[in-house]
JSON list of C-alpha atoms in Angstrom, two decimals:
[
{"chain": "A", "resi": 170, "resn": "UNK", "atom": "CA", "xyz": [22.82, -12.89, 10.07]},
{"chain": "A", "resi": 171, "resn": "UNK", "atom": "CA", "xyz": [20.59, -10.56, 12.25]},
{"chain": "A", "resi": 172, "resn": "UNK", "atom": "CA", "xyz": [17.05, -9.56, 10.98]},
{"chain": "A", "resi": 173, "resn": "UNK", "atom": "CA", "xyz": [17.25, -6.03, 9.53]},
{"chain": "A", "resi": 174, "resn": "UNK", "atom": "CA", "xyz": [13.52, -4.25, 10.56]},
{"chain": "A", "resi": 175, "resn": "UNK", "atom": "CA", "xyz": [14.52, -2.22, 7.72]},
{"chain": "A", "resi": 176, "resn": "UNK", "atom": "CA", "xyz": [15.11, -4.40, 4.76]},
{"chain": "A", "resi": 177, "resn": "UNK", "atom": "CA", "xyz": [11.99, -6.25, 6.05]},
{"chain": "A", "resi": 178, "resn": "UNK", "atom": "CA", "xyz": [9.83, -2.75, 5.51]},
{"chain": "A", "resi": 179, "resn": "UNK", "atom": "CA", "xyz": [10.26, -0.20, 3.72]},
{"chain": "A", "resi": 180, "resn": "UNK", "atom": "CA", "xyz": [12.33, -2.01, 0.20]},
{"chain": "A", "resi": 181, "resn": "UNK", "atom": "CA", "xyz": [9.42, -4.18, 0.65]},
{"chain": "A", "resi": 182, "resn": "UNK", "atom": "CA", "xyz": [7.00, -1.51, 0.84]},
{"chain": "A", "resi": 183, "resn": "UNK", "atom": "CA", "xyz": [8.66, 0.31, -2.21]},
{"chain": "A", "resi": 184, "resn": "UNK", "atom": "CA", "xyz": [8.70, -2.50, -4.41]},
{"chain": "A", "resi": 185, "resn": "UNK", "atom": "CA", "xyz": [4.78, -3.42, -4.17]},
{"chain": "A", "resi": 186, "resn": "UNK", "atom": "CA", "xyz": [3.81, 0.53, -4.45]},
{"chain": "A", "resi": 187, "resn": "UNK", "atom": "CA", "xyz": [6.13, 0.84, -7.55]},
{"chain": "A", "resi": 188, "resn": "UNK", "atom": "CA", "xyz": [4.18, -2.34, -8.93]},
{"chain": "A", "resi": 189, "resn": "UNK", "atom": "CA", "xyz": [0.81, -0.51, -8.31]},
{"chain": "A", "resi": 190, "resn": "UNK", "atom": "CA", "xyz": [2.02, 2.41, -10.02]},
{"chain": "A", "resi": 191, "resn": "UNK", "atom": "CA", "xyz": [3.06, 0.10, -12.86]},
{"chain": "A", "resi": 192, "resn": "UNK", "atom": "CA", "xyz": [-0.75, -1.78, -12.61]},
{"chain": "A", "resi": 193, "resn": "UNK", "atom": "CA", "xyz": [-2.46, 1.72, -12.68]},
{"chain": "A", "resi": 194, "resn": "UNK", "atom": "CA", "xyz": [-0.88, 3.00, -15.91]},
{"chain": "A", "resi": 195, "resn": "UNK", "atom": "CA", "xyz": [-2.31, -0.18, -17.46]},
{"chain": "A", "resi": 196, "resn": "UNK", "atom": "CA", "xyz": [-5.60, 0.26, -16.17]},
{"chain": "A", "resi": 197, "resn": "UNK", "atom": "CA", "xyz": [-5.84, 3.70, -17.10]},
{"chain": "A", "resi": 198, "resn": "UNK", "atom": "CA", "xyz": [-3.89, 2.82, -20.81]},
{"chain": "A", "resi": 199, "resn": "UNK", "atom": "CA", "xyz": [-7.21, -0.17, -20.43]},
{"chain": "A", "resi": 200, "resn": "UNK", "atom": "CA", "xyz": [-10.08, 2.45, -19.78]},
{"chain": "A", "resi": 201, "resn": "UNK", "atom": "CA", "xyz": [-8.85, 4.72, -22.97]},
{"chain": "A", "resi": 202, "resn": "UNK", "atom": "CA", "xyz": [-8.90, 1.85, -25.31]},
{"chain": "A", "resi": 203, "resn": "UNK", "atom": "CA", "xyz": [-12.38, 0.11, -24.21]},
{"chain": "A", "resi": 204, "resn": "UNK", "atom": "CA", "xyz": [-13.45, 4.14, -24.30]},
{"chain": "A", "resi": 205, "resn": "UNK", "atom": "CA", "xyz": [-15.15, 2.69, -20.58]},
{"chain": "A", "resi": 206, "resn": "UNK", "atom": "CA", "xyz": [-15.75, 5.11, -17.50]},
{"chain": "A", "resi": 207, "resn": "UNK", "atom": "CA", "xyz": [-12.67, 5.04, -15.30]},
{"chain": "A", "resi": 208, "resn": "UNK", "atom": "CA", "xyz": [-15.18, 5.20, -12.12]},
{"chain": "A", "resi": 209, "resn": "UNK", "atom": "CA", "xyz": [-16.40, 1.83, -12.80]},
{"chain": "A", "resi": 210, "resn": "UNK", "atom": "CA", "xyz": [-12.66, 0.36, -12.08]},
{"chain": "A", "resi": 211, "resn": "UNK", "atom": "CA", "xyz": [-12.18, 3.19, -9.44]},
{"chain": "A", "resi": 212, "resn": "UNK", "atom": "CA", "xyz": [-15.56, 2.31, -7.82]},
{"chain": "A", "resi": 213, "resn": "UNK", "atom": "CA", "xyz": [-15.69, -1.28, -8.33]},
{"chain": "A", "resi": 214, "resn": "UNK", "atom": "CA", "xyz": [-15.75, -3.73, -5.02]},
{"chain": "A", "resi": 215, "resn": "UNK", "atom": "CA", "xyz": [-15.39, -6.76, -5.34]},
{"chain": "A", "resi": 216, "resn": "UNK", "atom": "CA", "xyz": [-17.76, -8.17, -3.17]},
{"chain": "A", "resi": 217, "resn": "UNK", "atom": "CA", "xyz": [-20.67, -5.45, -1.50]},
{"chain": "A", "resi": 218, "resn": "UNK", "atom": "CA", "xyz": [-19.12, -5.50, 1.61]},
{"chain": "A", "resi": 219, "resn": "UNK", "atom": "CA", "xyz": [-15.76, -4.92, 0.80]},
{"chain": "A", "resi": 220, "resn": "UNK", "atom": "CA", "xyz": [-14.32, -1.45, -0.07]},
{"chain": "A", "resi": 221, "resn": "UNK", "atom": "CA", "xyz": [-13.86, -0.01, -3.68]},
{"chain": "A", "resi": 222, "resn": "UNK", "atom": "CA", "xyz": [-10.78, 0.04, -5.97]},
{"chain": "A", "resi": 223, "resn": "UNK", "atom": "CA", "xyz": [-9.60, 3.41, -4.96]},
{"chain": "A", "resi": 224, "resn": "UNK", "atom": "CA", "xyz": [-9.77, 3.01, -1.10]},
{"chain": "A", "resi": 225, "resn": "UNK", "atom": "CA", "xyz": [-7.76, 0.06, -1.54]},
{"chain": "A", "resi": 226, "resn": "UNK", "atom": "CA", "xyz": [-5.15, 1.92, -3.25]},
{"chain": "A", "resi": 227, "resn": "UNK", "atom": "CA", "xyz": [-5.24, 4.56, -0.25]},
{"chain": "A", "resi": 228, "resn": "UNK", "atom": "CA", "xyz": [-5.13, 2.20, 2.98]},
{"chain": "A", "resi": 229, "resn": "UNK", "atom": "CA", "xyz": [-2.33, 0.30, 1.15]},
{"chain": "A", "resi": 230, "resn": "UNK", "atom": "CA", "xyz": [-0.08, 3.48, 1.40]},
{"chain": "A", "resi": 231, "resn": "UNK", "atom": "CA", "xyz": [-1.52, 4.50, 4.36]},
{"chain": "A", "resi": 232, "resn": "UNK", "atom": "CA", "xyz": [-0.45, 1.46, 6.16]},
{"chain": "A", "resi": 233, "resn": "UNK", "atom": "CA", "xyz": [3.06, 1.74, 4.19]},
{"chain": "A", "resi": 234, "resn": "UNK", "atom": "CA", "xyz": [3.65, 5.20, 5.48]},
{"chain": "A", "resi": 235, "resn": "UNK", "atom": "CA", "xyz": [2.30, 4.32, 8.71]},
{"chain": "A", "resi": 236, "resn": "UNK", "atom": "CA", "xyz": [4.31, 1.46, 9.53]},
{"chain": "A", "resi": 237, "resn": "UNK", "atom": "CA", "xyz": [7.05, 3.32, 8.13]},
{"chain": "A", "resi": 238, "resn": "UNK", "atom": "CA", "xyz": [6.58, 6.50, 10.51]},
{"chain": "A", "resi": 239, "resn": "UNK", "atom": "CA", "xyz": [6.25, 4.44, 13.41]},
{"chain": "A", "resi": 240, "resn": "UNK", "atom": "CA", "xyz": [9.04, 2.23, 12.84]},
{"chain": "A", "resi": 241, "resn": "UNK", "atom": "CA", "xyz": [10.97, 5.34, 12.45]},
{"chain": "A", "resi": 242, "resn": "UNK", "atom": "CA", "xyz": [9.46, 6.94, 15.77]},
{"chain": "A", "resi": 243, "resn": "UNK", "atom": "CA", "xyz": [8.07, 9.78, 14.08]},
{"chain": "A", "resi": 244, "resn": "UNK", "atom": "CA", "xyz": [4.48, 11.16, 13.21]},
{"chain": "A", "resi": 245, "resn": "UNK", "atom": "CA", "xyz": [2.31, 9.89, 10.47]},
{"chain": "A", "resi": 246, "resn": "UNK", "atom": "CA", "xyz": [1.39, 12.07, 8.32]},
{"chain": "A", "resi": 247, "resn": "UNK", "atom": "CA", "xyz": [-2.08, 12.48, 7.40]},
{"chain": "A", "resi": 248, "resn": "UNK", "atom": "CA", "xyz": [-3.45, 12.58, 3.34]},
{"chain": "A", "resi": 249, "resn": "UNK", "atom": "CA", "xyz": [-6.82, 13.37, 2.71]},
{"chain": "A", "resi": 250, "resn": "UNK", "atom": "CA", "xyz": [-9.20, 10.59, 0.86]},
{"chain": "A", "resi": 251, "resn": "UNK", "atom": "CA", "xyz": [-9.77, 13.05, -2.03]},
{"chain": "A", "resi": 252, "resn": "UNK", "atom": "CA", "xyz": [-8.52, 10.69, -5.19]},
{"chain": "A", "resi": 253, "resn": "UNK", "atom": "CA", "xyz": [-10.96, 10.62, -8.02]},
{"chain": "A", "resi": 254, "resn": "UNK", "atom": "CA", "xyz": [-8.81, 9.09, -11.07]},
{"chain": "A", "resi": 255, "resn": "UNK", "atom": "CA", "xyz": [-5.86, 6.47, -11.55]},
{"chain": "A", "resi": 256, "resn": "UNK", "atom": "CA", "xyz": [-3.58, 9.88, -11.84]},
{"chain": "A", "resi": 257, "resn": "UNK", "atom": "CA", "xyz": [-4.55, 10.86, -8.01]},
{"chain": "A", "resi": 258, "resn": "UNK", "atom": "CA", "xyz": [-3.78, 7.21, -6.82]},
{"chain": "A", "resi": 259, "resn": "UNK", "atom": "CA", "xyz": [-0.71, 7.53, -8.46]},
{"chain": "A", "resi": 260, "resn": "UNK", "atom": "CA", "xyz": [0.54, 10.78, -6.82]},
{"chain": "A", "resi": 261, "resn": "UNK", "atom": "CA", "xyz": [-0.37, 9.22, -3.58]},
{"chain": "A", "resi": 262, "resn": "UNK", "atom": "CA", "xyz": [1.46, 6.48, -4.08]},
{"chain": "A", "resi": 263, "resn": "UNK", "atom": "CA", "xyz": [4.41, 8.84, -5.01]},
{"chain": "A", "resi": 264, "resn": "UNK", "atom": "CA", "xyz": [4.37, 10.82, -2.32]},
{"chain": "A", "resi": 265, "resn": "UNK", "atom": "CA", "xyz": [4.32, 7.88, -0.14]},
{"chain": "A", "resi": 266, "resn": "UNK", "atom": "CA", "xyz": [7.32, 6.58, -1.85]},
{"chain": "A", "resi": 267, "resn": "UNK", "atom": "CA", "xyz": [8.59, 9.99, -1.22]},
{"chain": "A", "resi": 268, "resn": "UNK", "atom": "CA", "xyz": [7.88, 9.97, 2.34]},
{"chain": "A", "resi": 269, "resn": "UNK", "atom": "CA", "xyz": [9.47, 6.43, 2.88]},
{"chain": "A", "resi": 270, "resn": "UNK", "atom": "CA", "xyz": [13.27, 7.67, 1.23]},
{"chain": "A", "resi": 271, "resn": "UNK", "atom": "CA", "xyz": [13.14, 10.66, 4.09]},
{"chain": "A", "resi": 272, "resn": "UNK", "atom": "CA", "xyz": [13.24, 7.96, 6.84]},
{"chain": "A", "resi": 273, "resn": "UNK", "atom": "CA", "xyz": [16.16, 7.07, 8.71]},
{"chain": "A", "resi": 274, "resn": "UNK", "atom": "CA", "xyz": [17.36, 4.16, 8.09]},
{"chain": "A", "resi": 275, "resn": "UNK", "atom": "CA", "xyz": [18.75, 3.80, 11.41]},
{"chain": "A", "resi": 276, "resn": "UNK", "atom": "CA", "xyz": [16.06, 4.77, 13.39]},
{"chain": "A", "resi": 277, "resn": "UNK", "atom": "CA", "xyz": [13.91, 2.27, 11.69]},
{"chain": "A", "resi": 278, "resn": "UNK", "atom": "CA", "xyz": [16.77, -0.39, 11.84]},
{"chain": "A", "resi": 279, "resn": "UNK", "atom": "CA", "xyz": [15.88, -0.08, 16.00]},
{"chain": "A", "resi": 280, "resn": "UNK", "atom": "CA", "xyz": [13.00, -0.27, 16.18]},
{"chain": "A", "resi": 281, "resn": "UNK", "atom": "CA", "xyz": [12.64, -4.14, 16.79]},
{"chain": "A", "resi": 282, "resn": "UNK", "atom": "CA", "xyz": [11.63, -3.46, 20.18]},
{"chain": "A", "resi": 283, "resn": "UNK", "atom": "CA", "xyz": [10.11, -0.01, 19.99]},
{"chain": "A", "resi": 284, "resn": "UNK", "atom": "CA", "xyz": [6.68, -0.05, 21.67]},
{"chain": "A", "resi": 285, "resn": "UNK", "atom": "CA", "xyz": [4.08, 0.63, 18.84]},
{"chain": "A", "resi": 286, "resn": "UNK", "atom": "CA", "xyz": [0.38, 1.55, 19.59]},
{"chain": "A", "resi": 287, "resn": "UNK", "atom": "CA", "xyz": [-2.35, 1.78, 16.47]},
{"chain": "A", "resi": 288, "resn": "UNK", "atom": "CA", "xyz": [-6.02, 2.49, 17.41]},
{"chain": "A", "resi": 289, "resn": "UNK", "atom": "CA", "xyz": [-7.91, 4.34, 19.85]},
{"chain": "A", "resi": 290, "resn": "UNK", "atom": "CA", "xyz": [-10.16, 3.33, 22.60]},
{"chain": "A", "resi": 291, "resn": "UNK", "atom": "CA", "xyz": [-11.54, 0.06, 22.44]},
{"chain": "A", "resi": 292, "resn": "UNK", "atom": "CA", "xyz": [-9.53, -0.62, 19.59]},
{"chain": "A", "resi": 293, "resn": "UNK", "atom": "CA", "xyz": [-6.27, 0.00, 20.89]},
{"chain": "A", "resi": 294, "resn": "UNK", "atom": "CA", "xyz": [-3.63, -2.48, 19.99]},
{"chain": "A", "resi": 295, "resn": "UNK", "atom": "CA", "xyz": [0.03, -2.66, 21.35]},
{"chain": "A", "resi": 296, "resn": "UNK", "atom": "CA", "xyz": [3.17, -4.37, 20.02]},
{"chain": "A", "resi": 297, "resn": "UNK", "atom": "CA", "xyz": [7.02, -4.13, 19.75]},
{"chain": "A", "resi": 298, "resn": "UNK", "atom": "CA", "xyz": [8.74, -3.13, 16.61]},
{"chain": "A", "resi": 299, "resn": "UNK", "atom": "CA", "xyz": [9.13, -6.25, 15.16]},
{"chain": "A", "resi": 300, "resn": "UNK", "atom": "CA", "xyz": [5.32, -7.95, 16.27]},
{"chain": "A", "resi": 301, "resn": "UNK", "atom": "CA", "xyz": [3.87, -4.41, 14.52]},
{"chain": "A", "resi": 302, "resn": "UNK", "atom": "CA", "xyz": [5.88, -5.20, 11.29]},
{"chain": "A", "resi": 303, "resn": "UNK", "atom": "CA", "xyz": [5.86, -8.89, 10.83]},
{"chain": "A", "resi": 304, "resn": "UNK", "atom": "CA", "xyz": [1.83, -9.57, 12.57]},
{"chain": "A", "resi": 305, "resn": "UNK", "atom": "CA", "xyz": [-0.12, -6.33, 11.64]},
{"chain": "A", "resi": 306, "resn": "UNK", "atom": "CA", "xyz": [1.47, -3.62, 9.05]},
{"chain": "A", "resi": 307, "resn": "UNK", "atom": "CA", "xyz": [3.26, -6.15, 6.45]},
{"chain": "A", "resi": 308, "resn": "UNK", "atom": "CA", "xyz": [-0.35, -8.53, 6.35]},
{"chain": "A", "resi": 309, "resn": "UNK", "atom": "CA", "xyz": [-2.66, -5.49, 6.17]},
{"chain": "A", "resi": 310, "resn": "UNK", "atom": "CA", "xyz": [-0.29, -3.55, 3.45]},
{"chain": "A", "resi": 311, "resn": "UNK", "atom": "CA", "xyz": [-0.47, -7.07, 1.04]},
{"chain": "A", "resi": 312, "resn": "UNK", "atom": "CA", "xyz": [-4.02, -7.83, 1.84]},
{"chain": "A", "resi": 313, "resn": "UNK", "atom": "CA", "xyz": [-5.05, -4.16, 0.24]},
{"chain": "A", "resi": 314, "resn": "UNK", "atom": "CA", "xyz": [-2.50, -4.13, -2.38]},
{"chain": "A", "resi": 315, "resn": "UNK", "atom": "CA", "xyz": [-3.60, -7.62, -3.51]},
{"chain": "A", "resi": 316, "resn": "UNK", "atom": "CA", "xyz": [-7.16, -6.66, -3.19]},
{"chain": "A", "resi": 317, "resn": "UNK", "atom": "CA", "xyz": [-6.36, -3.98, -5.71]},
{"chain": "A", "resi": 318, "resn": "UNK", "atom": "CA", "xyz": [-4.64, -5.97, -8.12]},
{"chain": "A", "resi": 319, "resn": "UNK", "atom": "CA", "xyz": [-7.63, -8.72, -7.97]},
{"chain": "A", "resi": 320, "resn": "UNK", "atom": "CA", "xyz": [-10.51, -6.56, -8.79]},
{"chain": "A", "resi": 321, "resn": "UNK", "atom": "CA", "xyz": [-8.35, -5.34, -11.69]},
{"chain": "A", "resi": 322, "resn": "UNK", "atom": "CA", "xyz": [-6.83, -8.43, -12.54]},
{"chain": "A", "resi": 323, "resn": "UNK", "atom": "CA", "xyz": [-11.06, -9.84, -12.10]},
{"chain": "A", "resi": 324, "resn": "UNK", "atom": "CA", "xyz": [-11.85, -6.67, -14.32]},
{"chain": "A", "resi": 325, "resn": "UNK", "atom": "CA", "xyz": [-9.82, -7.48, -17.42]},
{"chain": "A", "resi": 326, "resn": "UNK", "atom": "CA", "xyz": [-7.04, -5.84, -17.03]},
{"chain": "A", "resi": 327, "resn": "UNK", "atom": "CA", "xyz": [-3.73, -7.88, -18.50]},
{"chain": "A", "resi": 328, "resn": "UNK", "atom": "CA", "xyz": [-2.14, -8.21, -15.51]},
{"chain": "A", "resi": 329, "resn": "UNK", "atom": "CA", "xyz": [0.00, -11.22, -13.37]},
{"chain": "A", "resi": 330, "resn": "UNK", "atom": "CA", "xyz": [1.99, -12.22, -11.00]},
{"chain": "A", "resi": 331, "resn": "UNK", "atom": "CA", "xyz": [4.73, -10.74, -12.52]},
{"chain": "A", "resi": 332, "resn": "UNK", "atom": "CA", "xyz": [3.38, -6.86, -12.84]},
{"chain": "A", "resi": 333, "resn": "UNK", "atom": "CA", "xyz": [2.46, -7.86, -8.35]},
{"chain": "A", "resi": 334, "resn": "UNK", "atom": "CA", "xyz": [5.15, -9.21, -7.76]},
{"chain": "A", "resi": 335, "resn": "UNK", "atom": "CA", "xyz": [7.71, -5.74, -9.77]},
{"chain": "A", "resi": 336, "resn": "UNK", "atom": "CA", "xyz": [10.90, -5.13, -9.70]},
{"chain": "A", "resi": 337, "resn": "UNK", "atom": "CA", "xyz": [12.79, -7.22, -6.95]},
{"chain": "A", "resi": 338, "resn": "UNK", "atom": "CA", "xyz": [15.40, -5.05, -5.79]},
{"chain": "A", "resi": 339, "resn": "UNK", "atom": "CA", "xyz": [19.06, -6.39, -6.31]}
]
């Protein structure tokens, strides 16, 4: 069996942002019934160097529609950092989920050897395809997305594995 660039990305991509949308309807379900200011989930980090709740929410979908655009050989499209409630996060994560269903399958299915280049100047990285997905965008999309799910998991929200994990697709 040959390794399929797109089963490893975007399916894997969709299930984890569906799970996040699931995890932010019970945080925001969570802030109504404690009657507690949504900004103190939004803005809460879980160490002081690390970024806040809602920038981990963004970064995850960037680097989902980013891997996914460059698998895909196309553009990435920018979205501007403007979320300020669990309902913004979740149209973001929509419209990422949007975005990854317009990509062609076939393009992204070739792109095991595509060259791939992230950063700029000194921080300029190159890789193939495969290196991109399986060494940079796949560990950065999980570290964010579970970085998400920890501070509200750490924050009281009845979450587990199960509402990370979501629907495994058939």
């Amino acid at each position: 069996m040959s390794f399929s660039m797109y089963s490893a990305s975007v399916p894997v991509f969709q299930q984890i942002l569906n799970s996040l949308l699931e995890i932010l309807d019970k945080a925001d379900r969570h802030v109504e019934a404690a009657r507690i200011d949504p900004n103190a989930l939004l803005q809460y980090r879980l160490f002081p160097d690390m970024l806040p709740f809602t920038r981990q929410i963004q970064i995850a979908a960037d680097f989902a529609k980013g891997a996914g655009a460059r698998l895909a050989g196309q553009e990435v499209p920018s979205y501007e950092d403007t979320e300020k409630s669990f309902a913004d996060l979740k149209l973001r994560i929509k419209k990422t989920l949007t975005f990854l269903d317009s990509l062609p399958r076939h393009e992204i299915e070739v792109s095991a050897e595509r060259a791939i280049t992230t950063g700029s100047g000194e921080k300029t990285r190159h890789f193939t395809g495969q290196a991109y997905l399986m060494h940079y965008a796949l560990p950065h999309f999980f570290f964010h997305a579970t970085t998400a799910y920890d501070i509200l998991r750490h924050n009281g929200i009845e979450i587990g594995k199960k509402d990370f994990i979501g629907t495994i697709p058939q």
